[in-house]
CSV table of C-alpha atoms in Angstrom, one decimal:
chain,number,residue,atom,x,y,z
A,1,UNK,CA,41.0,3.2,-10.2
A,2,UNK,CA,38.6,5.9,-11.2
A,3,UNK,CA,37.5,7.7,-8.1
A,4,UNK,CA,34.5,10.1,-8.4
A,5,UNK,CA,34.7,13.4,-6.6
A,6,UNK,CA,31.8,15.8,-6.3
A,7,UNK,CA,31.8,19.0,-4.2
A,8,UNK,CA,29.7,17.8,-1.3
A,9,UNK,CA,31.7,14.7,-0.4
A,10,UNK,CA,34.5,16.4,1.5
A,11,UNK,CA,36.2,13.2,2.3
A,12,UNK,CA,36.9,12.3,-1.3
A,13,UNK,CA,37.4,16.0,-2.2
A,14,UNK,CA,40.2,16.2,0.3
A,15,UNK,CA,41.6,12.8,-0.9
A,16,UNK,CA,42.1,14.2,-4.3
A,17,UNK,CA,44.2,17.0,-2.6
A,18,UNK,CA,46.0,14.8,-0.1
A,19,UNK,CA,49.6,13.7,-0.8
A,20,UNK,CA,49.9,10.0,-1.8
A,21,UNK,CA,46.1,9.3,-1.5
A,22,UNK,CA,45.2,5.8,-2.9
A,23,UNK,CA,48.7,5.5,-4.4
A,24,UNK,CA,48.5,1.7,-4.6
A,25,UNK,CA,45.4,1.9,-6.6
A,26,UNK,CA,46.8,4.3,-9.3
A,27,UNK,CA,44.0,6.7,-8.8
A,28,UNK,CA,42.3,8.9,-11.4
A,29,UNK,CA,40.1,11.4,-9.8
A,30,UNK,CA,37.0,12.3,-11.8
A,31,UNK,CA,35.1,15.4,-11.0
A,32,UNK,CA,31.4,15.7,-11.3
A,33,UNK,CA,28.6,18.0,-10.4
A,34,UNK,CA,26.6,16.4,-7.5
A,35,UNK,CA,26.1,13.2,-5.5
A,36,UNK,CA,22.8,12.3,-7.5
A,37,UNK,CA,25.1,11.6,-10.6
A,38,UNK,CA,27.0,8.9,-8.9
A,39,UNK,CA,24.9,6.0,-9.9
A,40,UNK,CA,24.9,6.9,-13.6
A,41,UNK,CA,28.7,7.4,-13.7
A,42,UNK,CA,29.3,4.0,-12.0
A,43,UNK,CA,26.7,2.5,-14.4
A,44,UNK,CA,28.5,3.8,-17.5
A,45,UNK,CA,32.0,2.8,-16.0
A,46,UNK,CA,33.1,6.4,-15.9
A,47,UNK,CA,34.0,5.9,-12.2
A,48,UNK,CA,34.7,2.8,-10.0
A,49,UNK,CA,33.9,4.3,-6.7
A,50,UNK,CA,31.9,7.1,-5.4
A,51,UNK,CA,30.9,8.8,-2.0
A,52,UNK,CA,27.5,10.3,-1.3
A,53,UNK,CA,25.0,10.7,1.5
A,54,UNK,CA,22.8,7.8,2.4
A,55,UNK,CA,20.0,8.3,-0.2
A,56,UNK,CA,21.7,8.0,-3.7
A,57,UNK,CA,22.8,4.4,-3.2
A,58,UNK,CA,19.3,3.4,-2.3
A,59,UNK,CA,18.0,5.2,-5.3
A,60,UNK,CA,20.4,3.2,-7.3
A,61,UNK,CA,19.3,-0.1,-5.7
A,62,UNK,CA,15.7,0.9,-6.5
A,63,UNK,CA,16.7,1.0,-10.3
A,64,UNK,CA,18.0,-2.4,-9.9
A,65,UNK,CA,21.7,-1.4,-10.3
A,66,UNK,CA,23.1,-3.7,-7.6
A,67,UNK,CA,24.9,-1.5,-5.2
A,68,UNK,CA,27.9,-2.7,-3.3
A,69,UNK,CA,28.6,-0.8,-0.1
A,70,UNK,CA,32.3,-0.5,0.8
A,71,UNK,CA,32.6,1.9,3.8
A,72,UNK,CA,30.8,4.5,5.8
A,73,UNK,CA,31.8,7.5,7.7
A,74,UNK,CA,30.9,8.1,11.3
A,75,UNK,CA,27.5,9.8,11.8
A,76,UNK,CA,27.6,13.6,11.0
A,77,UNK,CA,24.9,15.2,13.1
A,78,UNK,CA,26.0,18.7,12.4
A,79,UNK,CA,25.9,18.5,8.6
A,80,UNK,CA,22.3,19.4,7.9
A,81,UNK,CA,19.4,21.6,9.1
A,82,UNK,CA,16.1,23.0,8.0
A,83,UNK,CA,15.8,26.8,8.1
A,84,UNK,CA,13.1,29.3,8.0
A,85,UNK,CA,13.2,33.0,7.9
A,86,UNK,CA,13.6,34.7,11.2
A,87,UNK,CA,10.3,36.5,10.9
A,88,UNK,CA,8.4,33.5,9.7
A,89,UNK,CA,5.2,32.3,11.5
A,90,UNK,CA,6.6,28.7,11.3
A,91,UNK,CA,7.8,27.7,14.7
A,92,UNK,CA,8.1,23.9,14.3
A,93,UNK,CA,8.2,21.1,11.8
A,94,UNK,CA,4.4,20.5,12.4
A,95,UNK,CA,3.8,24.0,10.9
A,96,UNK,CA,5.4,23.0,7.7
A,97,UNK,CA,2.3,21.3,6.4
A,98,UNK,CA,1.2,22.8,3.0
A,99,UNK,CA,4.4,24.8,2.8
A,100,UNK,CA,7.1,25.0,0.0
A,101,UNK,CA,10.5,23.4,1.0
A,102,UNK,CA,13.6,23.9,-1.0
A,103,UNK,CA,16.0,20.8,-1.0
A,104,UNK,CA,18.1,18.7,-3.2
A,105,UNK,CA,15.6,16.0,-3.6
A,106,UNK,CA,16.9,12.4,-3.8
A,107,UNK,CA,19.7,13.3,-1.5
A,108,UNK,CA,19.8,12.9,2.2
A,109,UNK,CA,17.7,16.1,2.3
A,110,UNK,CA,14.7,14.0,1.4
A,111,UNK,CA,15.4,11.6,4.2
A,112,UNK,CA,15.9,14.3,6.8
A,113,UNK,CA,12.7,16.1,5.7
A,114,UNK,CA,10.7,12.8,5.8
A,115,UNK,CA,12.0,11.7,9.3
A,116,UNK,CA,11.3,15.3,10.6
A,117,UNK,CA,7.7,15.3,9.3
A,118,UNK,CA,7.1,11.8,10.5
A,119,UNK,CA,7.9,12.8,14.0
A,120,UNK,CA,5.0,15.3,13.8
A,121,UNK,CA,2.5,12.8,12.2
A,122,UNK,CA,3.1,14.3,8.7
A,123,UNK,CA,4.5,12.8,5.5
A,124,UNK,CA,6.3,14.0,2.4
A,125,UNK,CA,3.0,14.6,0.4
A,126,UNK,CA,1.9,17.1,3.1
A,127,UNK,CA,4.5,19.5,1.8
A,128,UNK,CA,5.5,20.8,-1.6
A,129,UNK,CA,9.2,19.9,-2.4
A,130,UNK,CA,11.0,22.4,-4.5
A,131,UNK,CA,14.2,21.3,-6.2
A,132,UNK,CA,16.9,23.8,-5.5
A,133,UNK,CA,19.3,22.5,-8.2
A,134,UNK,CA,21.8,25.2,-9.1
A,135,UNK,CA,19.4,28.0,-7.6
A,136,UNK,CA,20.4,30.1,-4.7
A,137,UNK,CA,18.1,28.5,-2.2
A,138,UNK,CA,19.0,31.0,0.5
A,139,UNK,CA,17.8,33.9,-1.7
A,140,UNK,CA,14.7,31.9,-2.5
A,141,UNK,CA,14.0,31.5,1.2
A,142,UNK,CA,14.7,35.2,2.0
A,143,UNK,CA,12.7,36.5,-0.8
A,144,UNK,CA,9.7,34.3,0.0
A,145,UNK,CA,9.7,31.9,-2.9
A,146,UNK,CA,10.0,29.0,-0.5
A,147,UNK,CA,8.9,28.8,3.1
A,148,UNK,CA,11.8,26.6,4.4
A,149,UNK,CA,15.2,25.4,3.2
A,150,UNK,CA,17.1,22.1,3.8
A,151,UNK,CA,20.8,23.3,4.1
A,152,UNK,CA,24.1,21.5,4.3
A,153,UNK,CA,27.8,22.2,4.6
A,154,UNK,CA,29.6,24.4,3.7
A,155,UNK,CA,26.7,27.0,3.4
A,156,UNK,CA,25.2,25.6,6.7
A,157,UNK,CA,27.9,27.0,8.9
A,158,UNK,CA,27.7,30.5,7.4
A,159,UNK,CA,23.9,30.4,7.5
A,160,UNK,CA,23.9,29.6,11.2
A,161,UNK,CA,25.7,32.9,11.9
A,162,UNK,CA,23.0,34.9,10.1
A,163,UNK,CA,20.4,36.9,12.0
A,164,UNK,CA,17.6,36.8,9.3
A,165,UNK,CA,17.1,33.0,9.4
A,166,UNK,CA,16.7,30.3,12.1
A,167,UNK,CA,16.9,26.5,12.2
A,168,UNK,CA,13.8,24.5,13.2
A,169,UNK,CA,15.6,21.0,12.9
A,170,UNK,CA,19.2,19.8,13.1
A,171,UNK,CA,20.3,16.6,11.5
A,172,UNK,CA,21.4,14.9,14.6
A,173,UNK,CA,17.9,14.9,15.9
A,174,UNK,CA,16.5,13.0,13.1
A,175,UNK,CA,19.0,10.8,11.1
A,176,UNK,CA,22.6,9.5,11.3
A,177,UNK,CA,23.7,11.3,8.2
A,178,UNK,CA,26.7,9.3,7.2
A,179,UNK,CA,28.8,9.5,4.0
A,180,UNK,CA,28.6,6.1,2.1
A,181,UNK,CA,31.4,5.0,-0.2
A,182,UNK,CA,30.0,2.5,-2.7
A,183,UNK,CA,30.3,0.9,-6.2
A,184,UNK,CA,28.1,-1.4,-8.2
A,185,UNK,CA,28.5,-5.2,-8.0
A,186,UNK,CA,29.0,-5.3,-11.8
A,187,UNK,CA,32.2,-3.3,-11.4
A,188,UNK,CA,33.9,-6.4,-9.8
A,189,UNK,CA,36.2,-4.7,-7.2
A,190,UNK,CA,38.4,-7.3,-5.6
A,191,UNK,CA,38.6,-8.0,-1.8
A,192,UNK,CA,42.0,-6.6,-2.0
A,193,UNK,CA,40.9,-3.5,-3.7
A,194,UNK,CA,38.0,-3.0,-1.1
A,195,UNK,CA,40.4,-3.3,1.8
A,196,UNK,CA,42.8,-0.8,0.3
A,197,UNK,CA,39.9,1.6,-0.2
A,198,UNK,CA,38.8,1.3,3.4
A,199,UNK,CA,42.3,1.5,4.6
A,200,UNK,CA,43.1,4.8,2.6
A,201,UNK,CA,39.8,6.4,3.6
A,202,UNK,CA,40.6,5.7,7.2
A,203,UNK,CA,44.2,6.9,7.0
A,204,UNK,CA,43.2,10.2,5.3
A,205,UNK,CA,40.4,10.7,7.7
A,206,UNK,CA,42.9,10.4,10.7
A,207,UNK,CA,45.3,12.9,9.0
A,208,UNK,CA,42.5,15.4,8.4
A,209,UNK,CA,41.5,15.3,12.0
A,210,UNK,CA,45.1,15.7,13.2
A,211,UNK,CA,45.5,18.8,11.0
A,212,UNK,CA,42.2,20.5,10.1
A,213,UNK,CA,43.9,23.8,9.2
A,214,UNK,CA,45.9,22.2,6.5
A,215,UNK,CA,42.7,20.5,5.2
A,216,UNK,CA,40.9,23.8,5.3
A,217,UNK,CA,43.6,25.5,3.3
A,218,UNK,CA,43.4,22.8,0.7
A,219,UNK,CA,39.7,23.0,0.3
A,220,UNK,CA,39.8,26.8,0.3
A,221,UNK,CA,42.5,26.9,-2.5
A,222,UNK,CA,40.1,25.4,-5.1
A,223,UNK,CA,36.9,26.7,-3.8
A,224,UNK,CA,35.0,28.6,-6.5
A,225,UNK,CA,32.2,29.5,-4.0
A,226,UNK,CA,34.4,31.9,-2.1
A,227,UNK,CA,34.3,29.9,1.2
A,228,UNK,CA,37.4,31.1,3.1
A,229,UNK,CA,40.0,29.1,5.2
A,230,UNK,CA,38.4,30.0,8.5
A,231,UNK,CA,35.0,28.9,7.4
A,232,UNK,CA,36.4,25.7,5.9
A,233,UNK,CA,38.1,25.0,9.2
A,234,UNK,CA,34.8,25.3,11.1
A,235,UNK,CA,33.3,22.8,8.6
A,236,UNK,CA,36.3,20.3,9.0
A,237,UNK,CA,36.3,20.5,12.8
A,238,UNK,CA,32.5,20.0,12.9
A,239,UNK,CA,32.6,16.5,11.5
A,240,UNK,CA,34.1,13.2,12.4
A,241,UNK,CA,36.2,11.9,9.5
A,242,UNK,CA,36.5,8.3,10.9
A,243,UNK,CA,35.6,5.6,8.4
A,244,UNK,CA,34.4,2.1,9.0
A,245,UNK,CA,34.2,-1.0,6.8
A,246,UNK,CA,30.6,-1.7,6.0
A,247,UNK,CA,28.7,-3.8,8.5
A,248,UNK,CA,25.2,-5.0,9.3
A,249,UNK,CA,24.5,-2.0,11.5
A,250,UNK,CA,25.0,0.4,8.6
A,251,UNK,CA,23.0,-1.7,6.2
A,252,UNK,CA,20.1,-1.7,8.9
A,253,UNK,CA,20.3,2.1,8.9
A,254,UNK,CA,20.0,2.0,5.1
A,255,UNK,CA,17.2,-0.4,5.2
A,256,UNK,CA,15.3,1.9,7.6
A,257,UNK,CA,15.8,4.8,5.3
A,258,UNK,CA,14.5,2.7,2.4
A,259,UNK,CA,11.5,1.6,4.4
A,260,UNK,CA,10.8,5.2,5.5
A,261,UNK,CA,10.9,6.6,2.1
A,262,UNK,CA,8.6,3.9,0.9
A,263,UNK,CA,6.1,4.9,3.7
A,264,UNK,CA,6.2,8.4,2.4
A,265,UNK,CA,5.6,7.5,-1.1
A,266,UNK,CA,8.9,8.6,-2.4
A,267,UNK,CA,9.6,5.0,-3.5
A,268,UNK,CA,6.8,2.9,-5.0
A,269,UNK,CA,8.1,-0.5,-4.2
A,270,UNK,CA,9.9,-2.1,-1.2
A,271,UNK,CA,13.4,-3.3,-1.4
A,272,UNK,CA,15.5,-5.6,0.8
A,273,UNK,CA,19.2,-4.5,1.0
A,274,UNK,CA,21.8,-7.1,0.9
A,275,UNK,CA,23.9,-7.7,4.1
A,276,UNK,CA,27.7,-7.5,3.6
A,277,UNK,CA,29.4,-10.7,2.9
A,278,UNK,CA,31.5,-10.9,6.2
A,279,UNK,CA,34.0,-13.4,4.7
A,280,UNK,CA,34.8,-11.3,1.5
């Protein structure tokens, strides 16, 4: 089985480094740049399984690719925030109207921003979204090229320690922010393979939680960004690595996100997500 791994999905990133991970599925771990590439790699057959935030699989379904959800993490309320400069006049989300917001658009950043704005009677068209891409978004914020920045782990934890920026929103107040593990229906994973995937994700998650220092050492050993072991340990300890088989509650959360992004004009058509086949 070809399992996609990108830097921002720590569960699969650690699975690639974890002894015996997915052994019964004869895994081949395929590295790629970011979660938004997952759908294209699944569509081309370069990977059979990927893990992302909540938004990329909805984007894939909007393209008619036929997403099959396999599992989901527990909510991760600490994994995202919207920052402004410490000296900014912006004191709340309501004051983001007309401002430039740096984010990875089409990731969970878009949903976090939409839900945060909606709580203040605003919508995505009320702000200017600036794609951060490979840019240094923190530098863009500090140097005034943008007015706010949607940040996530592992940069989030270090940013929270800085005295020149401050958060105005944390994820837990707005969205569940789960990791979703998914494929495409066309890839035809069997019921046995799906059960094995869920079992392995769960096992690895339990072992990570039991030994966060070892997990941090493994993440730091291959980290080109220079995040050290202590910083990685904070990241690992800040999140719940529990994994659940997909169920109707999680699909309902995904449906709420799809409906929200439609209201905000991010999507131009409605979609009804398929409920899991409980007998599969």
